[in-house]
Amino acid sequence: MIRMFLLRMRRSPAKWAFPLVAGFEIWILQELRFTGFPIWSEVGAALMYSVLVLGPVAAGLAGLRAWVERRPALVDLDTGMVREAAVRRWLATAGEIGWVALAFLTGVLFLMAAVGPGATWGEPDWMLVAAAFLAVWACGFIGWSVSWLLPSRVTGPLVGLALYMAMGLSVSLDLTVGASWIPSSLERLTPFEVSRPGLRVAQVAIFGGFILAGVAASAIGVRSRRAILGLVVGLTLVVAGLVVAPVGRPAVAAIDPPQVCDPGVVTVCYHPAYSTGAQPVIVAVRRTMAPLLTAGVVPSRLAQYEYEEPAGVSVPFLMDPDPNEASRAVARAALAGAVGAGVCEDFEDRYRVWTVVEAWLISQAGYEAGQLVFDQTGQSHRLDPFFDPDHQAMYQRFVAVPDDDRIVWLAGHFDRLRSCDVGTEELP
Amino acid sequence: MDRTSLSTIASVDGLFCRYGSLTVLQGLSLDIGPGVLGVLGPNGAGKTTLMRTLATVLPVQVGRVVVAGVDVSERRNVVQARRSIGYLPQVFGYHGGFTAREFVEYVAWMKGLSAPHARVEAEWALSEVGMDEHGSTRMRSLSGGMRRRVGIAQALVNRPQLLLLDEPTAGLDPEQRITFRRLMRSLGESSAVVVSTHLVEDVATACTRVAVMSAGELRFDGSPDELVRLGGSVDAEGNSPIERGYLAAIHGTGR
C-alpha cells in the first residue's frame, strides 16, 4: 500500500506544484508569526491558519485528479479490480493531496527551525498541528468527492474556491461574532491562553469525518453498502465534532500563568515564553518609565499586559519585538492607565498636551515617537507625532524645561493628565 | 440446466442486457473454453457489452454468467471471480505519467497481488508481450501498438483463466496486427482468450473458435473452417471465404 501510494505520488502532476506550494506555505507562515517572538503557541495557530490556503489548493488538485480518474476508459479499467474501490480511490487522490500535505509538513519543519532554538517555555500544540494536517487532507477529499460525483474540469478548482470563501467566512465570523460552533483557527495565539482538549478531539473528529465521508462518497455505486456506511459514519463524526466543539472552546485566560521577573530599580515581569528577545523590550520600557518613576507617579513594577493585575500595582507593557513600539506602548499605557485606552482624543487641546508628554517619554528613552504605519506596498514609516508647528513648538518648550522642574510638574499634574484635564496653557 | 462442462472456463446463459429502451443482448448463451474465441460482429452487435459483462464491469441484468466456477450474476461473488479475469477494454485507459512497468505493477496490485509479488508478475507479463525492454518508458511516450501490448500485459498480470481482449488490434498497422495475432495464439495455449473484433482476418489467423453476433444475438458458433464453409461459393458477396462466411452468418443466408 505504501509503495503504491509513493508510486502515485511520484507520478502525480502535483509534484510540479510542490515547490510553489511549499514556498507559499513558508511565506504565509513567516507572515503569520504574529508576535515575532519564538513562541510555541503561535506554531499550531499559524499552521491551522495556513490551511486557509493549502486546503483549497488540495481540493483543487484532488478535484482535477477525480475528473481524470472519472474518464470512461479509466473507470472501465478500474471497475474490474479486486481491491476495495475506496482503497483505490483513496490511493488515486492521496497521490495528489500528498504533495500539499508535504508542503504543510515543510511548513511545520520551517516553524520548528524558526521557533525551536529560541523557544523557552512550553511545547508545540501537537494536537492542533495534527488537526491542521487532517484539515488539509479533509479539504482534498471534499474536492475529490464533489468532483467525482460531478465530474468536470472546473469542479475541483470551484470547490477549492468555495472552500476558501467558506473558511475565510468562518474565520471572519469567529473574529467578529464569536461563532462558537466553528472550530476556531485563530486560537491560542499567546501563552496566556489555554486550550481545552475537547476542541482538539472535536477538530480531529470533524476533519477525520470529512476524509472518511469523502472517500466513501466516491465509492458509492461500487460497494454501496460499505460506502454508505462510511458516508454515514463520516458525517456523524463531523456533526458530533461540531456539537462538541463549543464545549471545548478555548481562548480562555490561563489561571495563574507563570511569570519571571527581572529585578532592579524597576522590576519587569513577563511570561517566560518571551524570554528570548525580551531584553531589548525590558531596556526600552525601563528607560521610558524612568522619569515617571522618579516623579513617583507610577508603581516601580512593570508587568506584561496580559497578566490580570489589580489596578495600580504595576504598569502594563506590551511584549513587542520592536523596542520603539514597546516604548511607545508603555508610555501610552502609563499615561492612559491601561493598554489600548484612547483617552483625550475628543479634547484636541488636552490631547496635544498628552501627546507632548508621551513623545517626550519616548524620545528621552532614545526611541522614535511617531506611530508606525504601513503603506500599500508594505513599507513602514513613522508618522510625525505632532499635528502642526504650534504643537511642535509646544514640545520643544517642554523639552527645554530643566529636568528637575519637569519632574516636579509631572508629579503635580500626572493624575489630571490621565483624566485629560490639563490644558495647553498649563504645559511648562 | 447447467451448461458448464469440465473444460468450460466461462459460460453465459440467457443473458439479456438493456440500456434504457435499447436491448443490446437478447438471451445470449455461450460456453467459453481454452483456446482463442473470436467474437465477430458489426458495430452495435453487443460485443463490447458481452465483454464488459464477462469482465464484471457491467452487472448481469437477466441471465446467468459463470466465470471460473463462480456465478457472477450474484454481485457479491464478483470480487472472487475477478481474480480469474484479465480484461483489456476497447478504449484502454492508462496513467500517462507511469512507466510501463509501474503501470502493470499498479494494476497487479489493484488485482489483489501483494506489492512485491506485483513487481515480479509485472516483469513476467511485460516479457510475455515482448515489452520487457520498454518497461522504463513512460506510457505516454509509447507507440499505439506498444501501449496495446502493455494493455495486454496488465490484463495478463494476474495469470487469468479468462482473458478478455476487446478490439485489441484496432488502430494497429498490418505488421503490429500480425505480431498481435501471434501473441493471441500463444496466450490461448494456457488460458481461455476471448477476442472481440470486427476484423475477420484476426479470426481467420488467430482464433480456434468463432462466435458471430448481430443485434444482440448469437448467429454462429463454430470453428473458422466452419465459418468459411458457411460462406459457400465464390460468387457470394465478400472478398475472402471467411468474409463470405461472416456475411452469411450475419444475414442468415448460409447453407
XYZ file of C-alpha atoms in Angstrom:
683
model
C 0.000 0.000 0.000
C 2.745 2.459 0.973
C 4.719 1.506 -2.125
C 1.675 2.175 -4.313
C 0.964 5.436 -2.508
C 4.544 6.550 -3.151
C 4.216 5.456 -6.774
C 1.081 7.539 -7.216
C 2.762 10.465 -5.532
C 5.884 10.143 -7.650
C 3.864 10.136 -10.853
C 1.402 12.812 -9.819
C 1.492 16.080 -11.777
C 1.011 17.817 -8.412
C 4.706 17.284 -7.734
C 5.478 20.124 -10.131
C 3.339 22.423 -7.995
C 5.100 21.343 -4.800
C 7.958 23.905 -4.772
C 5.459 26.691 -5.372
C 3.008 25.475 -2.718
C 5.763 24.789 -0.161
C 7.343 28.185 -0.816
C 3.983 29.845 -0.462
C 3.347 27.977 2.786
C 6.665 29.144 4.229
C 5.906 32.698 3.161
C 2.459 32.545 4.779
C 3.892 31.145 7.994
C 6.586 33.802 8.040
C 3.859 36.420 7.719
C 1.734 34.690 10.353
C 4.369 34.625 13.050
C 2.239 37.094 14.881
C 4.382 38.497 17.650
C 7.848 37.961 16.257
C 8.893 36.067 19.393
C 9.750 32.354 19.253
C 6.579 31.140 20.972
C 5.251 27.615 20.581
C 1.627 28.641 20.953
C 1.842 30.517 17.662
C 3.036 27.461 15.754
C -0.214 25.495 15.853
C -2.328 28.581 15.235
C -0.212 29.685 12.268
C -0.312 26.205 10.753
C -4.074 25.976 11.185
C -4.439 29.392 9.628
C -2.310 28.368 6.643
C -4.904 25.657 5.911
C -6.998 28.521 4.565
C -4.703 28.461 1.549
C -3.390 24.892 1.464
C -6.856 23.366 1.920
C -8.325 24.915 -1.245
C -5.161 24.027 -3.184
C -5.544 20.397 -2.067
C -9.232 20.453 -3.004
C -8.472 21.848 -6.459
C -5.720 19.340 -7.234
C -7.696 16.376 -5.903
C -10.748 17.534 -7.854
C -8.751 17.627 -11.065
C -7.455 14.111 -10.343
C -11.017 12.882 -9.769
C -12.015 14.315 -13.120
C -9.145 12.452 -14.813
C -9.911 9.180 -12.997
C -13.569 9.526 -13.917
C -12.847 9.269 -17.644
C -14.735 6.256 -19.014
C -11.586 4.451 -20.136
C -10.038 4.541 -16.672
C -13.341 3.702 -14.994
C -13.634 0.612 -17.205
C -10.162 -0.497 -16.223
C -10.639 0.354 -12.563
C -14.069 -1.213 -12.092
C -12.996 -4.784 -12.723
C -10.393 -4.733 -9.971
C -10.212 -6.820 -6.834
C -9.180 -4.320 -4.185
C -11.808 -2.191 -2.496
C -12.972 0.772 -4.567
C -12.491 3.044 -1.559
C -8.851 1.963 -1.266
C -8.234 2.520 -4.983
C -9.898 5.921 -4.925
C -8.100 6.881 -1.732
C -4.808 5.999 -3.344
C -5.564 7.944 -6.503
C -6.362 11.138 -4.672
C -3.798 10.693 -1.904
C -1.099 10.911 -4.552
C -2.244 14.464 -5.254
C -3.068 15.607 -1.727
C 0.175 14.032 -0.522
C 2.171 16.818 -2.165
C 0.114 19.511 -0.463
C 0.435 17.623 2.822
C 4.181 17.513 2.218
C 4.166 21.279 1.687
C 2.348 21.572 5.011
C 4.971 19.393 6.706
C 7.670 21.571 5.143
C 5.941 24.474 6.854
C 5.968 22.540 10.147
C 9.707 21.959 9.794
C 10.235 25.608 8.941
C 8.405 26.723 12.069
C 10.207 24.181 14.218
C 13.509 25.505 12.907
C 12.422 29.122 13.320
C 10.860 28.792 16.762
C 12.553 25.762 18.339
C 16.034 27.186 19.024
C 14.630 30.282 20.733
C 11.604 28.811 22.479
C 11.960 28.960 26.240
C 8.625 27.742 27.515
C 6.015 25.092 26.730
C 5.918 22.861 23.697
C 4.188 22.775 20.320
C 0.483 22.014 20.384
C 0.872 18.759 18.501
C -2.844 18.022 18.540
C -3.514 21.304 16.769
C -0.751 20.534 14.260
C -2.363 17.123 13.695
C -5.793 18.727 13.316
C -4.398 21.187 10.758
C -2.713 18.321 8.894
C -6.013 16.428 8.813
C -7.753 19.594 7.649
C -5.526 19.682 4.540
C -6.497 16.086 3.754
C -10.146 16.768 4.533
C -10.250 19.681 2.079
C -8.595 17.470 -0.544
C -11.126 14.698 -0.099
C -14.011 17.153 -0.235
C -12.654 18.374 -3.582
C -12.172 14.806 -4.720
C -15.626 13.538 -3.795
C -17.533 16.513 -5.205
C -15.558 16.280 -8.431
C -16.104 12.526 -8.546
C -19.844 12.963 -8.220
C -19.950 15.974 -10.598
C -17.044 15.262 -12.929
C -15.803 18.304 -14.766
C -12.540 20.101 -15.391
C -13.743 23.064 -13.349
C -15.366 21.277 -10.393
C -12.136 20.875 -8.401
C -10.995 24.491 -8.741
C -14.527 25.692 -7.970
C -14.689 23.548 -4.834
C -11.303 24.973 -3.832
C -12.615 28.491 -4.297
C -15.790 27.698 -2.349
C -13.755 26.198 0.493
C -11.518 29.247 0.586
C -14.530 31.514 0.862
C -16.250 29.289 3.436
C -13.174 29.028 5.631
C -12.463 32.732 5.279
C -16.040 33.426 6.322
C -15.749 31.086 9.288
C -12.594 32.836 10.499
C -14.256 36.180 9.975
C -17.300 35.057 11.960
C -15.026 33.670 14.602
C -13.315 37.030 14.972
C -16.377 39.224 14.694
C -19.333 37.461 16.272
C -17.536 34.668 18.076
C -19.379 31.865 16.308
C -18.599 29.217 18.849
C -19.742 26.345 16.642
C -16.827 26.954 14.327
C -13.662 25.138 15.278
C -11.509 28.174 15.751
C -8.418 28.605 13.678
C -7.112 31.721 15.369
C -6.825 30.276 18.775
C -4.246 30.191 21.476
C -2.067 32.824 19.919
C -0.415 33.692 23.193
C 0.846 31.548 26.047
C -1.670 33.336 28.276
C -4.469 31.295 26.748
C -5.129 27.652 27.374
C -6.885 25.157 25.127
C -9.176 22.532 26.423
C -8.581 19.079 24.982
C -12.232 18.814 23.891
C -11.668 21.135 20.975
C -8.740 19.152 19.666
C -10.797 15.973 19.771
C -13.644 17.794 18.047
C -11.358 19.104 15.307
C -9.840 15.686 14.689
C -13.372 14.225 14.544
C -14.567 16.897 12.111
C -11.656 16.650 9.705
C -11.364 12.863 10.040
C -15.107 12.652 9.371
C -14.778 14.706 6.202
C -11.970 12.432 4.985
C -13.999 9.281 5.624
C -17.122 10.764 4.024
C -15.104 11.968 1.041
C -13.585 8.560 0.366
C -16.917 6.819 0.902
C -18.803 9.207 -1.371
C -16.554 8.326 -4.305
C -17.031 4.590 -3.693
C -20.836 4.748 -3.734
C -22.206 2.596 -6.519
C -19.305 0.163 -6.406
C -19.674 -1.352 -2.967
C -22.686 0.709 -1.999
C -23.474 -0.750 1.388
C -19.997 -0.150 2.791
C -19.709 3.194 1.042
C -22.994 4.413 2.508
C -21.912 3.183 5.926
C -18.644 5.093 5.550
C -20.514 8.190 4.459
C -22.902 7.981 7.415
C -20.095 7.388 9.931
C -18.031 10.216 8.414
C -20.853 12.718 8.509
C -21.788 11.614 12.027
C -18.231 12.347 13.128
C -18.446 15.789 11.523
C -21.737 16.597 13.254
C -20.516 15.194 16.574
C -17.377 17.283 16.288
C -19.380 20.421 15.583
C -21.594 19.703 18.580
C -18.638 19.036 20.868
C -16.551 21.975 19.587
C -18.256 24.709 21.670
C -17.764 22.618 24.817
C -14.059 22.639 24.255
C -13.951 26.242 23.140
C -10.504 27.555 24.016
C -9.017 31.039 24.129
C -9.697 31.257 27.831
C -7.212 33.001 30.057
C -4.809 30.698 31.804
C -5.272 30.634 35.559
C -2.187 31.918 37.297
C 0.165 31.924 34.308
C 3.871 31.569 35.038
C 5.909 34.702 35.417
C 9.579 35.631 35.524
C 10.688 38.967 36.928
C 13.784 40.938 36.115
C 14.578 42.754 39.375
C 16.103 46.200 39.544
C 15.093 49.784 40.240
C 12.130 48.899 38.078
C 11.032 45.285 38.308
C 9.897 43.968 34.949
C 7.747 40.845 34.949
C 6.816 38.824 31.888
C 5.824 35.389 30.708
C 8.801 33.010 30.440
C 7.766 32.186 26.872
C 9.074 35.614 25.870
C 12.497 35.228 27.472
C 14.263 35.118 24.112
C 14.214 38.653 22.798
C 12.826 40.145 25.999
C 15.944 42.100 26.974
C 15.633 44.916 24.390
C 11.997 45.335 25.412
C 12.889 45.410 29.097
C 15.511 48.060 28.431
C 13.031 50.099 26.392
C 10.236 50.055 28.925
C 12.590 50.791 31.825
C 14.088 53.774 30.063
C 10.686 55.054 29.049
C 9.240 54.785 32.528
C 12.265 56.178 34.374
C 11.033 59.831 34.606
C 7.603 58.770 35.846
C 9.185 56.550 38.479
C 11.433 59.393 39.556
C 8.327 61.543 39.860
C 6.776 58.770 41.938
C 3.559 58.739 39.960
C 3.572 55.064 38.849
C 4.414 51.793 40.629
C 8.010 50.600 40.319
C 6.817 47.416 38.699
C 6.115 46.710 35.056
C 4.082 43.646 34.154
C 3.347 42.232 30.718
C -0.059 43.351 29.536
C -1.868 40.013 29.597
C -1.453 39.490 33.340
C -4.537 40.269 35.332
C -3.109 42.681 37.841
C -5.054 44.772 40.341
C -5.073 48.332 39.062
C -2.179 50.415 40.253
C 0.106 47.575 41.280
C 2.047 47.684 38.055
C 2.220 49.406 34.693
C 1.262 47.104 31.831
C 3.570 46.835 28.862
C 3.370 45.029 25.558
C 5.950 42.494 24.501
C 6.695 43.975 21.117
C 9.927 42.864 19.455
C 10.391 46.416 18.125
C 11.721 48.430 21.128
C 10.368 51.639 19.572
C 6.878 50.181 19.650
C 7.367 48.746 23.136
C 8.459 52.186 24.362
C 5.505 53.882 22.703
C 3.037 51.316 24.075
C 4.253 51.537 27.662
C 4.316 55.364 27.567
C 0.763 55.389 26.256
C -0.365 52.788 28.805
C 1.192 54.730 31.658
C -0.455 57.973 30.580
C -3.787 56.345 29.816
C -3.853 53.998 32.765
C -4.368 50.956 30.563
C -3.054 49.422 27.376
C -5.001 50.450 24.328
C -7.093 53.093 26.040
C -7.570 56.034 23.698
C -8.068 58.941 26.029
C -8.246 62.657 25.411
C -8.803 62.259 21.693
C -12.111 64.069 22.000
C -10.389 67.054 23.559
C -7.908 68.274 20.965
C -6.351 70.893 23.192
C -5.743 68.436 26.011
C -4.735 65.659 23.666
C -1.923 67.940 22.467
C -0.578 68.146 25.992
C -0.960 64.430 26.428
C 0.932 63.632 23.212
C 3.714 66.089 24.043
C 4.372 64.224 27.296
C 4.101 60.900 25.522
C 6.565 61.934 22.806
C 8.982 63.253 25.405
C 8.856 59.998 27.413
C 9.701 58.020 24.291
C 12.352 60.385 22.961
C 14.211 60.773 26.258
C 14.461 56.980 26.325
C 16.136 57.109 22.904
C 13.308 55.795 20.718
C 11.194 57.134 17.866
C 7.931 58.685 18.923
C 5.732 58.617 15.833
C 3.150 55.952 15.153
C 4.370 53.134 12.892
C 2.244 52.756 9.770
C 2.474 50.607 6.668
C 1.662 51.781 3.164
C 0.028 49.662 0.466
C 3.365 48.195 -0.630
C 4.069 47.004 2.893
C 6.766 49.628 3.506
C 6.745 51.028 7.023
C 7.366 54.558 8.221
C 6.574 56.616 11.299
C 4.076 59.425 11.326
C 5.057 62.792 12.671
C 3.739 62.784 16.273
C 2.899 66.476 16.052
C -0.116 67.975 14.358
C 1.353 71.333 13.333
C 4.217 73.812 14.042
C 2.480 75.073 17.185
C 2.319 71.562 18.526
C 5.971 71.071 17.641
C 6.882 74.316 19.413
C 4.950 73.214 22.485
C 7.035 70.046 22.539
C 10.304 71.980 22.143
C 9.362 74.174 25.127
C 8.641 71.079 27.229
C 11.964 69.504 26.254
C 13.817 72.689 27.183
C 12.459 72.700 30.732
C 15.139 71.663 33.289
C 14.809 68.028 34.346
C 14.025 68.731 37.984
C 11.290 71.227 37.081
C 9.754 68.801 34.642
C 9.703 66.025 37.253
C 8.024 68.362 39.702
C 5.492 69.341 37.048
C 4.782 65.679 36.228
C 4.318 64.818 39.879
C 1.842 67.631 40.262
C -0.117 67.105 37.088
C 0.000 63.364 36.422
C -3.408 62.385 37.758
C -5.099 65.238 35.895
C -3.068 64.405 32.790
C -4.541 60.888 32.877
C -8.008 62.395 33.152
C -7.416 64.716 30.178
C -7.770 67.647 32.460
C -4.541 69.544 31.635
C -4.856 72.330 29.087
C -2.083 73.642 26.839
C -1.748 76.795 28.981
C -0.619 74.607 31.891
C 2.231 72.978 29.991
C 5.556 74.499 31.082
C -29.689 -26.606 -16.918
C -26.038 -26.127 -16.081
C -24.247 -25.554 -19.367
C -20.767 -25.713 -17.908
C -18.556 -28.710 -18.538
C -15.138 -29.626 -17.199
C -13.361 -27.763 -19.997
C -15.590 -24.699 -19.714
C -13.888 -21.717 -18.114
C -16.788 -19.302 -18.515
C -20.388 -19.654 -19.561
C -23.155 -17.248 -20.451
C -26.721 -18.446 -20.259
C -29.771 -16.496 -21.399
C -28.077 -13.137 -20.999
C -30.201 -10.063 -21.623
C -28.916 -6.532 -21.347
C -30.765 -3.270 -21.868
C -29.628 0.347 -21.926
C -32.868 2.204 -21.317
C -35.254 1.145 -24.049
C -32.486 -0.375 -26.185
C -31.989 -4.117 -25.832
C -28.332 -4.865 -26.526
C -28.121 -8.566 -25.661
C -31.089 -10.809 -26.316
C -30.865 -14.070 -24.449
C -27.266 -14.819 -25.406
C -25.844 -18.209 -24.426
C -22.218 -19.207 -24.923
C -19.636 -21.546 -23.382
C -16.021 -20.464 -23.346
C -13.208 -22.985 -23.042
C -9.438 -22.989 -23.526
C -8.164 -21.515 -26.795
C -8.889 -18.302 -28.610
C -12.520 -17.411 -29.199
C -13.058 -14.638 -31.696
C -16.268 -12.665 -31.271
C -17.156 -11.103 -34.601
C -19.945 -8.734 -35.352
C -20.855 -5.380 -36.813
C -20.892 -2.192 -34.754
C -23.709 -2.315 -32.224
C -23.887 -6.108 -32.229
C -23.348 -6.194 -28.445
C -19.739 -7.454 -28.457
C -18.423 -4.852 -26.017
C -21.428 -5.276 -23.737
C -20.746 -9.024 -23.660
C -17.072 -8.396 -22.886
C -17.855 -5.869 -20.150
C -20.377 -8.242 -18.600
C -17.855 -11.088 -18.641
C -15.299 -8.709 -17.102
C -17.869 -7.939 -14.342
C -17.668 -4.257 -15.209
C -21.393 -4.406 -16.030
C -23.745 -6.251 -13.692
C -25.717 -9.180 -15.046
C -29.227 -7.857 -15.614
C -31.036 -11.023 -16.718
C -29.489 -14.440 -17.175
C -26.530 -16.213 -15.662
C -22.812 -15.751 -16.132
C -20.305 -18.111 -14.553
C -16.573 -17.399 -14.627
C -14.076 -19.930 -13.274
C -16.867 -21.687 -11.445
C -18.122 -18.509 -9.780
C -21.611 -17.232 -10.529
C -21.072 -13.520 -11.147
C -24.809 -12.935 -11.557
C -24.592 -12.503 -7.779
C -22.762 -9.227 -7.239
C -21.256 -10.431 -4.010
C -19.272 -13.029 -5.970
C -17.666 -10.706 -8.465
C -14.547 -9.943 -6.459
C -13.760 -13.639 -6.235
C -14.296 -14.067 -9.994
C -12.155 -11.047 -10.850
C -9.094 -12.872 -9.586
C -9.525 -15.176 -12.604
C -10.219 -12.478 -15.184
C -7.939 -10.305 -17.278
C -9.535 -7.538 -19.317
C -8.310 -5.127 -21.955
C -11.112 -2.606 -22.549
C -11.912 -1.351 -26.021
C -10.767 2.119 -25.023
C -7.736 1.422 -22.914
C -7.275 3.894 -20.088
C -3.816 4.351 -18.619
C -1.838 6.727 -16.459
C 0.394 8.589 -18.888
C 2.994 9.515 -16.293
C 3.618 5.926 -15.198
C 6.290 3.829 -16.855
C 5.032 0.631 -18.493
C 6.468 -1.413 -15.619
C 4.900 0.815 -12.967
C 1.549 0.748 -14.691
C 1.398 -3.039 -14.927
C 2.654 -3.337 -11.360
C 0.000 -0.916 -10.173
C -2.770 -2.838 -11.935
C -1.395 -6.081 -10.480
C -1.631 -4.600 -7.021
C -5.199 -3.439 -7.707
C -5.959 -7.002 -8.754
C -5.107 -8.100 -5.251
C -1.461 -9.116 -5.574
C 0.901 -8.076 -2.810
C 3.307 -5.274 -3.748
C 6.438 -7.481 -4.028
C 4.500 -10.140 -5.961
C 3.017 -7.486 -8.217
C 6.501 -6.347 -9.163
C 7.603 -9.850 -10.124
C 4.415 -10.551 -12.059
C 4.655 -7.228 -13.882
C 8.093 -8.189 -15.166
C 6.737 -11.537 -16.302
C 3.692 -10.028 -18.027
C 5.791 -7.462 -19.857
C 8.157 -10.149 -21.080
C 5.175 -12.223 -22.255
C 4.131 -9.413 -24.566
C 7.700 -8.578 -25.592
C 7.760 -5.278 -23.758
C 10.375 -6.025 -21.131
C 12.894 -3.766 -22.846
C 10.456 -0.856 -22.769
C 9.452 -1.256 -19.130
C 11.044 2.031 -18.138
C 9.358 4.055 -20.864
C 6.521 6.339 -19.841
C 3.118 5.188 -21.053
C 2.502 8.445 -22.855
C 5.741 8.004 -24.815
C 4.891 4.546 -26.143
C 3.559 3.983 -29.644
C -0.043 2.858 -30.050
C 0.999 -0.753 -30.660
C 3.314 -0.842 -27.662
C 0.628 0.686 -25.482
C -1.793 -2.046 -26.570
C 0.790 -4.646 -25.647
C 1.125 -3.071 -22.215
C -2.669 -3.227 -22.089
C -2.487 -6.958 -22.661
C 0.284 -7.235 -20.080
C -1.923 -5.594 -17.451
C -4.707 -7.999 -18.381
C -2.329 -10.951 -18.106
C -0.593 -9.918 -14.940
C -2.759 -11.937 -12.565
C -2.380 -15.020 -14.828
C -6.126 -15.149 -15.523
C -8.063 -18.182 -16.654
C -10.243 -15.929 -18.761
C -8.558 -13.233 -20.823
C -10.877 -10.692 -22.462
C -9.435 -8.523 -25.229
C -11.851 -6.005 -26.681
C -10.721 -4.993 -30.166
C -7.034 -5.315 -29.363
C -5.939 -4.822 -32.986
C -7.972 -1.691 -33.681
C -5.783 1.122 -34.947
C -2.695 -1.024 -35.427
C -0.662 -1.194 -38.614
C -0.507 -4.528 -40.507
C 2.832 -5.593 -39.020
C 1.637 -4.879 -35.473
C -1.557 -6.833 -36.157
C 0.442 -9.865 -37.299
C 2.519 -9.684 -34.096
C -0.662 -9.443 -32.077
C -2.248 -12.460 -33.679
C 0.850 -14.483 -32.867
C 0.625 -13.269 -29.291
C -3.068 -14.181 -29.027
C -2.389 -17.692 -30.292
C 0.317 -18.136 -27.719
C -1.909 -16.837 -24.920
C -4.665 -19.196 -25.982
C -2.431 -22.156 -25.223
C -2.632 -21.522 -21.486
C -5.999 -19.854 -20.948
C -9.357 -19.011 -22.456
C -8.924 -15.921 -24.594
C -11.943 -14.025 -25.891
C -11.126 -11.529 -28.601
C -13.794 -9.113 -29.710
C -13.120 -7.792 -33.179
C -14.728 -6.721 -36.397
C -11.694 -7.742 -38.419
C -12.327 -11.161 -39.910
C -8.609 -11.626 -40.658
C -7.935 -11.664 -36.914
C -10.341 -14.541 -36.539
C -9.052 -16.451 -39.529
C -5.463 -16.403 -38.376
C -5.567 -16.341 -34.581
C -8.763 -17.986 -33.342
C -9.596 -21.603 -32.706
C -13.286 -20.793 -32.487
C -15.586 -18.061 -33.782
C -18.804 -16.595 -32.450
C -20.673 -14.220 -34.743
C -23.058 -11.775 -33.108
C -25.600 -9.476 -34.603
C -28.266 -7.357 -32.945
C -27.518 -8.898 -29.560
C -27.938 -12.490 -30.737
C -25.501 -15.276 -31.422
C -25.719 -16.058 -35.137
C -22.879 -18.514 -35.451
C -20.708 -20.542 -33.085
C -18.078 -22.834 -34.580
C -14.568 -23.132 -35.957
C -13.099 -20.719 -38.525
C -13.242 -23.535 -41.098
C -16.945 -23.982 -40.433
C -17.452 -20.257 -40.924
C -15.590 -20.457 -44.226
C -17.819 -23.315 -45.300
C -20.877 -21.299 -44.323
C -19.797 -18.694 -46.895
C -20.294 -21.167 -49.726
C -19.383 -20.337 -53.350
C -17.035 -17.643 -54.638
C -19.981 -15.903 -56.252
C -21.271 -14.788 -52.872
C -20.651 -11.286 -51.547
C -17.271 -10.746 -49.762
C -13.589 -10.623 -50.632
C -12.419 -13.737 -48.828
C -14.011 -17.061 -47.897
C -14.210 -16.137 -44.213
C -15.724 -12.742 -45.002
C -18.355 -14.505 -47.056
C -18.986 -16.828 -44.135
C -19.256 -13.884 -41.772
C -21.782 -12.125 -44.007
C -23.730 -15.309 -44.409
C -23.888 -15.695 -40.642
C -24.975 -12.111 -40.161
C -27.659 -12.238 -42.814
C -28.691 -15.826 -42.171
C -28.031 -16.869 -45.779
C -25.587 -19.691 -45.159
C -26.013 -23.208 -46.307
